[in-house]
Coordinates of C-alpha atoms in Angstrom, one line a residue:
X1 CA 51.4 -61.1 -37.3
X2 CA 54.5 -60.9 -38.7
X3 CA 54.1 -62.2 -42.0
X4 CA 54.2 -60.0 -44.6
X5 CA 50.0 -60.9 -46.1
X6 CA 47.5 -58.5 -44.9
X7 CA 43.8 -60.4 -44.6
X8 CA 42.6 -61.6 -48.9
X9 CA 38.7 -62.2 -49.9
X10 CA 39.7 -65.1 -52.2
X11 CA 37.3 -65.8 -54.9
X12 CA 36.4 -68.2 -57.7
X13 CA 36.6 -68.1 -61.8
X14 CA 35.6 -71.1 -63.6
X15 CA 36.0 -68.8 -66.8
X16 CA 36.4 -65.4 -68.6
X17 CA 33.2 -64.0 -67.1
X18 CA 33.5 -65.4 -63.9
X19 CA 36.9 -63.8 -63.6
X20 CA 35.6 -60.5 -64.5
X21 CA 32.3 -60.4 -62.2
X22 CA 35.0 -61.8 -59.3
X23 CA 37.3 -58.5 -59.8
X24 CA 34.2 -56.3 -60.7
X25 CA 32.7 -57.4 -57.0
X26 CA 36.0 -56.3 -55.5
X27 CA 38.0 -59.9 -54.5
X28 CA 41.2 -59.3 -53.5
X29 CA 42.6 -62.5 -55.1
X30 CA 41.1 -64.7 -57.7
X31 CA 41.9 -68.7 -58.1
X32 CA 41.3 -70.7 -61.3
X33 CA 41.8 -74.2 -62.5
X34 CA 44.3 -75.2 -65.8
X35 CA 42.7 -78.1 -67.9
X36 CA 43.7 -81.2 -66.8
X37 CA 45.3 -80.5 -63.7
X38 CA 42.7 -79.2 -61.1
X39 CA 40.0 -79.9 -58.9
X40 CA 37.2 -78.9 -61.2
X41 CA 37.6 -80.2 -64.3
X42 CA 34.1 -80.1 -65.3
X43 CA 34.8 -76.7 -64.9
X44 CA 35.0 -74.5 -68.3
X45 CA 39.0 -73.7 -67.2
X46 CA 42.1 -72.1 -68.6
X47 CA 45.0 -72.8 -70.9
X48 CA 48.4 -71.4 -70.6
X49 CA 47.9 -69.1 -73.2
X50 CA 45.1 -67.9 -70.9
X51 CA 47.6 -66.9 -68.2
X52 CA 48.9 -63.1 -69.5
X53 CA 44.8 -62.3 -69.9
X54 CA 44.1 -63.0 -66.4
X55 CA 47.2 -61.6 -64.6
X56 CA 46.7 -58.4 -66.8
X57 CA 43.0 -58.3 -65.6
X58 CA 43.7 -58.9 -62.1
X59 CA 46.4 -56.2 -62.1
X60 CA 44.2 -53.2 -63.6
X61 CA 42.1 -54.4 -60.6
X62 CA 45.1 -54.5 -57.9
X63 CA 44.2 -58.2 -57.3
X64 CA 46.2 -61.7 -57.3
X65 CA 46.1 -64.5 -59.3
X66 CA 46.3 -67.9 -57.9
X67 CA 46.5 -71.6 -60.3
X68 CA 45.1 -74.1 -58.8
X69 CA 46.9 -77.5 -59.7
X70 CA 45.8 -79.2 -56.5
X71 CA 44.5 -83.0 -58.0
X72 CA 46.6 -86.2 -57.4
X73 CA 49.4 -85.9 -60.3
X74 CA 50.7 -89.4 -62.2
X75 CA 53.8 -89.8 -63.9
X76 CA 52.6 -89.6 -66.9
X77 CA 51.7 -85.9 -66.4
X78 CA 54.7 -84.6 -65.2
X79 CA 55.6 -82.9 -68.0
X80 CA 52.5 -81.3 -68.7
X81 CA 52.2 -80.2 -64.9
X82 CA 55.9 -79.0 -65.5
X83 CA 54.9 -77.0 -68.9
X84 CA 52.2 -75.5 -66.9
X85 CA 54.2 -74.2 -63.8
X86 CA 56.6 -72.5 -66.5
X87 CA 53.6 -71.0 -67.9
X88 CA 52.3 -70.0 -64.9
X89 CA 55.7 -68.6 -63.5
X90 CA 56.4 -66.2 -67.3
X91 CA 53.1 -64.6 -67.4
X92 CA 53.8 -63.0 -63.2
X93 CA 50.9 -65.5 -61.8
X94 CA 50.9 -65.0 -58.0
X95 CA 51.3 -68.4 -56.8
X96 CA 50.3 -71.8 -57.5
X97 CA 47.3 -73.8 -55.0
X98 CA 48.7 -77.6 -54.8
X99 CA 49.8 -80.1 -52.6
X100 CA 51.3 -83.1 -54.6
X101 CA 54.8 -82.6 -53.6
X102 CA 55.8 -82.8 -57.8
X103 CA 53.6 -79.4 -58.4
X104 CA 55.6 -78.3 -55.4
X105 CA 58.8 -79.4 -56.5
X106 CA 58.1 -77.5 -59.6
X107 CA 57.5 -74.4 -58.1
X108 CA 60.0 -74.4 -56.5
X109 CA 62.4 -75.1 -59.3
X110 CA 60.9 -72.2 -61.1
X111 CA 60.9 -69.6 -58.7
X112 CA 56.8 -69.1 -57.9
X113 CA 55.4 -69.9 -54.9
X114 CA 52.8 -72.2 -54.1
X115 CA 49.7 -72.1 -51.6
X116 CA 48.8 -75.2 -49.5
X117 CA 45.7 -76.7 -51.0
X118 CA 43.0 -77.9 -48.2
X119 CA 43.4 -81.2 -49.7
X120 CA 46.6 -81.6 -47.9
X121 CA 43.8 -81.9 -44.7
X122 CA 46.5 -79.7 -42.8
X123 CA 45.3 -79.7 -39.0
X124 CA 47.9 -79.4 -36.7
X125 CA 50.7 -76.3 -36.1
X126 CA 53.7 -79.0 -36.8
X127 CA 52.4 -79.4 -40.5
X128 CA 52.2 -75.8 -40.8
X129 CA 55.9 -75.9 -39.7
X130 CA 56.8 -78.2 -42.0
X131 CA 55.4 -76.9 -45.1
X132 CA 56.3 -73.4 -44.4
X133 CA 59.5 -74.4 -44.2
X134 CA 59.3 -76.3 -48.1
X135 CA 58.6 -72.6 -49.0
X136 CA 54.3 -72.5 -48.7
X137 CA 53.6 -68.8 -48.5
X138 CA 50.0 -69.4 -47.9
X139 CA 48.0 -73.0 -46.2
X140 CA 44.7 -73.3 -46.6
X141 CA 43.8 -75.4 -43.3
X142 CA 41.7 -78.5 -43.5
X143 CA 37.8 -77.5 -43.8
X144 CA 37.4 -79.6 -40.2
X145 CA 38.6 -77.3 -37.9
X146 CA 36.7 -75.5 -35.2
X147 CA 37.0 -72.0 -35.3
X148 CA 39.1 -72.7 -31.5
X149 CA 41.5 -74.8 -33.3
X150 CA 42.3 -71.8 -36.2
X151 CA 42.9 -69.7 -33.5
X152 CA 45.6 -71.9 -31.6
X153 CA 47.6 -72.2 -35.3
X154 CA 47.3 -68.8 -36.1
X155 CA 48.6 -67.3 -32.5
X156 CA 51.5 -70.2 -32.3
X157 CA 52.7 -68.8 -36.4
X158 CA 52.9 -65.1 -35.2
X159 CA 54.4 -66.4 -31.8
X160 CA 56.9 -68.3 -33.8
X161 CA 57.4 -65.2 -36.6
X162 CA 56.6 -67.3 -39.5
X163 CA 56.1 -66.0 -43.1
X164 CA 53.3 -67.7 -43.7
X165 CA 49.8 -66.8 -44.4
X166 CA 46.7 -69.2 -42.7
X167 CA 43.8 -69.4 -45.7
X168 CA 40.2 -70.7 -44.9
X169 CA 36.6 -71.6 -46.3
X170 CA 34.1 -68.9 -45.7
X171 CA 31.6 -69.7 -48.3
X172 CA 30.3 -72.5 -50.5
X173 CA 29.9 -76.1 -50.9
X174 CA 31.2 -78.6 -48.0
X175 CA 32.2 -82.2 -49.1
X176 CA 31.0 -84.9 -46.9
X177 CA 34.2 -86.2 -47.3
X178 CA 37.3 -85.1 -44.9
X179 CA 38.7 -82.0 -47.0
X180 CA 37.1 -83.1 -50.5
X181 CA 39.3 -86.4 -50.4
X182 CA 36.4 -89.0 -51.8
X183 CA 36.3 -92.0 -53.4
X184 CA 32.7 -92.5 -53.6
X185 CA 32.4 -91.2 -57.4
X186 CA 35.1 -93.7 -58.2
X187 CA 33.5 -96.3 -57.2
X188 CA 30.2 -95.4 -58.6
X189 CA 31.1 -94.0 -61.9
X190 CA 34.8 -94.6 -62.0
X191 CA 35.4 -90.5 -62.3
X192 CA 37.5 -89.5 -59.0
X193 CA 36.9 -86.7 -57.1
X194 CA 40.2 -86.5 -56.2
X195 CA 41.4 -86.0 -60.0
X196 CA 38.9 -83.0 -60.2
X197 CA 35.8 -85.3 -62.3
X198 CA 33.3 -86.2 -59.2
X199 CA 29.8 -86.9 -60.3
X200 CA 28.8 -85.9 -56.7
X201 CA 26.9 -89.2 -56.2
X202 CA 26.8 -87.4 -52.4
X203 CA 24.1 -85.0 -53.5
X204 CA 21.3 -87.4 -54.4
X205 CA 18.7 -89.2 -52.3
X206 CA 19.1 -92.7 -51.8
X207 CA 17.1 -96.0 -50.8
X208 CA 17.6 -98.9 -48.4
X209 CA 16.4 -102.2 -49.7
X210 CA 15.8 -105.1 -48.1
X211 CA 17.2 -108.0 -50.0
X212 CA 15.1 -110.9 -48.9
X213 CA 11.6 -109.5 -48.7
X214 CA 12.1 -106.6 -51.3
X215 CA 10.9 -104.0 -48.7
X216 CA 12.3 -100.1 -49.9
X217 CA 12.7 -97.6 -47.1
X218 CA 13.6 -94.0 -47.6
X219 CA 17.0 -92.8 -45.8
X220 CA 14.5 -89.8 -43.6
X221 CA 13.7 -86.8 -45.0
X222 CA 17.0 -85.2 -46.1
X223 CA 19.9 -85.8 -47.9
X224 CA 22.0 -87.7 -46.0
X225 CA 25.4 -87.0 -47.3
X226 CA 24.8 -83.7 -48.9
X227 CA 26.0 -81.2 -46.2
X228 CA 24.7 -77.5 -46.6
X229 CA 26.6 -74.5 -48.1
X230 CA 29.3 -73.2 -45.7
X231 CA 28.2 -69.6 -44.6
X232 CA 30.6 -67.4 -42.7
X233 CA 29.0 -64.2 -43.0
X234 CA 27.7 -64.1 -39.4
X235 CA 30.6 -64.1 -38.3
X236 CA 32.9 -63.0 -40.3
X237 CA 34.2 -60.7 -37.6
X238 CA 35.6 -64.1 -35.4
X239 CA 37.4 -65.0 -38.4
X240 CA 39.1 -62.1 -38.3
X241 CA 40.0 -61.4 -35.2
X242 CA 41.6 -65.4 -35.1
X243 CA 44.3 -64.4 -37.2
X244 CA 43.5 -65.6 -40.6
X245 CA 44.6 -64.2 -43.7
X246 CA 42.9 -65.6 -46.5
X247 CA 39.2 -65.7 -47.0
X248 CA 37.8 -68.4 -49.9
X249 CA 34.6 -68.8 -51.3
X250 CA 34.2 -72.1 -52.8
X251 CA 32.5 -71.8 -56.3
X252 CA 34.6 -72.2 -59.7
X253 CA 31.6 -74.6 -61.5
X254 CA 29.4 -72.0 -60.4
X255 CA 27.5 -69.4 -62.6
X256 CA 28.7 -65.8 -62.7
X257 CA 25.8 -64.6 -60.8
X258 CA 27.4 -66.5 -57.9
X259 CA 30.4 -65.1 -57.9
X260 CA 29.2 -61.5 -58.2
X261 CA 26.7 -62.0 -55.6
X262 CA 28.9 -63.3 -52.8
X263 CA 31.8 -61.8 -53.5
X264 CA 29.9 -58.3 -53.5
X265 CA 28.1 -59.5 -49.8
X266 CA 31.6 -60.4 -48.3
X267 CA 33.2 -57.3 -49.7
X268 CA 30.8 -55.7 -48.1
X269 CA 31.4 -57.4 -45.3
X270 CA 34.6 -57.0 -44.7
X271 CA 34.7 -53.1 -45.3
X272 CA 31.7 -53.1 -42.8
X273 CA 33.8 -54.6 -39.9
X274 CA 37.4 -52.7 -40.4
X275 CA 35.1 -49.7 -40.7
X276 CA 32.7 -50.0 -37.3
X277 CA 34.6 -52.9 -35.1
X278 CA 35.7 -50.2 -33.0
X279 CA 32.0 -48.8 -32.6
X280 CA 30.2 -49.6 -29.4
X281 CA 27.5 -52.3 -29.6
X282 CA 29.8 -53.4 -32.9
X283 CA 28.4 -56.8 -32.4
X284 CA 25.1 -56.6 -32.2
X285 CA 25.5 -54.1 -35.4
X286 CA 27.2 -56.3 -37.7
X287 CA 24.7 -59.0 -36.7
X288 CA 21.7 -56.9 -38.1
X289 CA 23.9 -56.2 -41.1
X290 CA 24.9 -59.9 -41.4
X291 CA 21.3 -61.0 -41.3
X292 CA 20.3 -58.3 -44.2
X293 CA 23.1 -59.6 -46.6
X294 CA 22.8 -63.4 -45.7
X295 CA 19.1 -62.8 -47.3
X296 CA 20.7 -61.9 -50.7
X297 CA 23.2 -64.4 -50.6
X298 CA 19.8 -66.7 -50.6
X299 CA 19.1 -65.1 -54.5
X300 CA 21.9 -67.5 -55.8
X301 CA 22.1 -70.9 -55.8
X302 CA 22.9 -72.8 -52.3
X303 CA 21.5 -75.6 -50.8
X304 CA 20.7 -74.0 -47.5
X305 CA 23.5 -72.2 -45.1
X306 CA 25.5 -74.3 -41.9
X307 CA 28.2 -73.1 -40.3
X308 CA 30.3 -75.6 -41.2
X309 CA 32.8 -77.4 -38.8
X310 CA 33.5 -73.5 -36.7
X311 CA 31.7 -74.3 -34.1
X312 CA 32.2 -77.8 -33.6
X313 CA 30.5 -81.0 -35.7
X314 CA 28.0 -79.7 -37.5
X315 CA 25.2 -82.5 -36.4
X316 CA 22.5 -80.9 -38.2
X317 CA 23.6 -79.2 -41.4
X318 CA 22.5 -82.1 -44.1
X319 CA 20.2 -80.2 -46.3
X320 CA 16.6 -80.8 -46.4
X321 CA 15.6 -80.7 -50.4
X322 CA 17.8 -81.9 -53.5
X323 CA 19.7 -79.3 -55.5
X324 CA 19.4 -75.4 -55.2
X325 CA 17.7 -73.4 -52.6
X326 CA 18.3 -70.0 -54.6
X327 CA 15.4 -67.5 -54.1
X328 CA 15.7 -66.3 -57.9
X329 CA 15.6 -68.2 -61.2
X330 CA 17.9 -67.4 -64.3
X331 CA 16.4 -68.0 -67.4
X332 CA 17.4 -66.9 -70.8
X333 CA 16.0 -64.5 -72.9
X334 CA 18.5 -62.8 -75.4
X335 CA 21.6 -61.2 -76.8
X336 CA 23.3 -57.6 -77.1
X337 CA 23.5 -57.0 -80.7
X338 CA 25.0 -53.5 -79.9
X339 CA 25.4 -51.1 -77.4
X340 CA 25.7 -47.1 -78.0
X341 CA 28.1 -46.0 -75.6
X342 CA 27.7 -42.2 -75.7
X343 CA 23.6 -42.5 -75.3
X344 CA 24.6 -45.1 -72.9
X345 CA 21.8 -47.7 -74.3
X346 CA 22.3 -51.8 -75.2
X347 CA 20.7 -53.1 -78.3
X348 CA 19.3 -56.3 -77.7
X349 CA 17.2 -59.0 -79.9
X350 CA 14.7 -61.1 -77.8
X351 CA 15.3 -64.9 -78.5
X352 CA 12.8 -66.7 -75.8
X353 CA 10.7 -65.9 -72.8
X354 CA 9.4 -62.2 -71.8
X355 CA 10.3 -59.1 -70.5
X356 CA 8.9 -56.8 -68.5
X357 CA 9.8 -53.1 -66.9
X358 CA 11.6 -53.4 -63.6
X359 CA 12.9 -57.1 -63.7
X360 CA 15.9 -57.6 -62.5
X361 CA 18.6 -58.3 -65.8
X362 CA 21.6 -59.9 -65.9
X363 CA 24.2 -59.5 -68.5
X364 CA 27.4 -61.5 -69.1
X365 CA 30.1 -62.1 -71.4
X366 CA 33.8 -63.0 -71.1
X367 CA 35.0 -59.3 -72.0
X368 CA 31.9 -57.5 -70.1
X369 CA 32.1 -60.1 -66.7
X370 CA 28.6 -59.2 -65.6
X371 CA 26.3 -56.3 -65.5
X372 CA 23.2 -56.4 -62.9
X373 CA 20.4 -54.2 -63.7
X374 CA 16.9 -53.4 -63.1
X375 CA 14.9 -52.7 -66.6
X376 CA 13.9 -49.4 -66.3
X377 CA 11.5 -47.6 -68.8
X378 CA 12.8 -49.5 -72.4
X379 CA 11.9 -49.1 -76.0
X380 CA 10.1 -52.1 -78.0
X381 CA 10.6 -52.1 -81.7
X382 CA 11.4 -48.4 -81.9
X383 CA 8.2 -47.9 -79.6
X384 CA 7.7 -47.2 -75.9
X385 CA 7.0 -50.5 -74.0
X386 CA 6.3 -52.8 -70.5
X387 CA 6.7 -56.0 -72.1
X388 CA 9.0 -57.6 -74.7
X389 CA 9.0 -60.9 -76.1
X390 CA 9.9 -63.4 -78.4
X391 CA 11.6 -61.7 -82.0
X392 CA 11.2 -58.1 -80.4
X393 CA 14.2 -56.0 -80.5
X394 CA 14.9 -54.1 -77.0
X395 CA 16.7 -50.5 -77.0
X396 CA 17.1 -50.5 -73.0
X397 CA 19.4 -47.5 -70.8
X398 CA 22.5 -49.2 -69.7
X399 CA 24.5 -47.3 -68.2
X400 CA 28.1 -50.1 -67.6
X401 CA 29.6 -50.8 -71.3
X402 CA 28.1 -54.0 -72.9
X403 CA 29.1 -55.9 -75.9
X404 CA 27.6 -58.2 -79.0
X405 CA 26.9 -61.2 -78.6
X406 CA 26.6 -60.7 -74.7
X407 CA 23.6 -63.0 -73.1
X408 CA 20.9 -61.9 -71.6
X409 CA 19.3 -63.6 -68.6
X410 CA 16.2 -62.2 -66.8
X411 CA 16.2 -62.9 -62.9
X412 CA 13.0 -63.5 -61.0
X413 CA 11.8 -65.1 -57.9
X414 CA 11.7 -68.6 -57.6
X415 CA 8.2 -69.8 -58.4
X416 CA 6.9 -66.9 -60.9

């Protein structure tokens, strides 16, 4: 291509942590929301005086920083959305996610640039055209595209020579609405999706009922408009090699675990491929090693993996079972009351539940991100110990910096 982007793994932060285990995993780019003005405000989000933290983060970690300001905008918030740009554009943020053409107006008025939100449903090369040439340095294209159509945008924008940058879904959530543009949580519960508040009245189960005789039958077995996760790690490679830039995983009201956890797998993913494509038998390879990471991807939550619209309509990819599929369970068990950096070891006080040698740990706080770890051999009450519990205080080998007043979660597998 001739743009000037080289390919981004794009990831989510719905808050300090989240930020933190994003760059920690290795994303190339992270993208957050500002309260009031984004697409997941029940997310925890930022303020202005947020944005010099993150873009000083993302730097020490050679990433971008993308605000997303990509809800329907009223008059009455002009000013604030205006305020916020400024902000955005003093503390050296990357670009701006939008597509109300006032957030785009305003970027362009003070000098950042702004990424094409998928809400803009862009689907054709002409629309491309047009917004590249409003200034959009990046476009994320509408999540119904086949993987056929990508291709035929991307090869006409490097035919053409434009500086722009094609952005996709890889991983997460899929609205059963086109591009996330929904009403049905209006009309239910009067919060729109399409000001960043749906209720996701989608993901339940529902009932027919017959009016005159009473009679309630059950819509089948599955969720009928709750469409599986989005899961492009088999082939990752394809997406690739059809030109486009930017790589998102969907996620910013998800838990830190999430983050890390997919963002790691991609990472991985992505070095895997520029490293062997040129191998022979590359494809049959990266299949094995697709297959190997897809099953850890499966630890955090998901409600079962589809390959979205790639391959054409994706007929059968309304999940089976309400809520998460994850194969482990977070539960809480504690805080860090100190950690002892030069013996390497966390202090921690035991609030709920039990621990034992060898589970899997995680721990998390908005200046640590977080830490993954396996318990090994730990000290109960100043005395060697397998188990912890309740009231006990936990001198544990850690060897990644912690902090006080960091949580504790222990991670199991489902159903123990």
């Amino acid at each position: 291509m001739t743009n000037s982007f080289s390919p981004r793994l794009i990831s989510p932060a719905g808050d300090r942590t989240s930020l933190l285990a994003a760059l920690h995993a290795g994303a190339d780019a992270v993208y957050f929301g500002a309260e009031g003005c984004n697409m997941r405000a029940a997310s925890r989000n930022f303020t202005v005086a947020d944005f010099p933290f993150i873009v000083s983060e993302c730097r020490r970690h050679h990433a971008k920083a993308y605000l997303a300001l990509n809800t329907v905008i009223y008059d009455s918030e002009l000013d604030i959305v205006d305020e916020t740009v400024s902000g955005a554009a003093s503390a050296g943020i990357d670009a701006v996610i939008c597509w109300d053409m006032a957030v785009v107006e305003s970027c362009r008025r003070h000098g950042i640039p702004f990424h094409l939100s998928t809400q803009a449903s862009v689907s054709n090369y002409r629309a491309v055209r047009w917004y590249a040439s409003l200034g959009a340095r990046m476009i994320v294209l509408a999540r119904e595209l086949t993987l056929q159509q990508v291709r035929h945008i991307t090869e006409q924008v490097r035919r053409d020579g434009l500086d722009v940058a094609i952005e996709c879904f890889v991983h997460g959530a899929m609205c059963v609405a086109v591009s996330g543009r929904c009403f049905l949580s209006q009309d239910v519960f009067g919060r729109s999706a399409n000001r960043g508040a749906c209720l996701q009245p989608c993901r339940r189960r529902y009932r027919i009922i017959d009016e005159e005789e009473g009679f309630e039958f059950e819509l089948g077995p599955d969720s009928v408009m709750s469409p599986k996760d989005l899961c492009a790690l088999p082939f990752l490679d394809q997406l690739l090699q059809a030109g486009i830039t930017g790589f998102k995983i969907e996620g910013r009201n998800r838990s830190p675990e999430y983050v890390h956890t997919t963002t790691s797998i991609y990472r991985s993913a992505f070095d895997y491929i520029l490293q062997h494509q040129d191998d022979p038998g590359f494809a049959d390879t990266y299949r094995r090693f697709a297959e190997k990471q897809a099953e850890e991807l499966r630890t955090v939550y998901n409600r079962e993996f589809s390959d979205g619209f790639y391959f054409g309509k994706p007929l059968n990819a309304w999940t089976g079972a309400y809520g998460s599929m994850a194969t482990e369970k977070k539960t809480y068990i504690g805080t860090v009351r100190k950690y002892y950096p030069k013996a390497e070891v966390a202090e921690m006080l035991m609030h709920t539940g039990e621990l034992r040698l060898g589970d899997k740990l995680s721990i998390q706080g908005p200046t640590t991100g977080i830490v993954l770890m396996h318990a090994p051999p730990f000290r109960k009450n100043d005395h060697q110990a397998d188990t912890a519990g309740k009231g006990d205080v936990v001198t544990i080998p850690c060897r990644q910096k912690v902090r006080k007043n960091d949580k504790v979660y222990v991670l199991r597998k489902t159903g123990e």
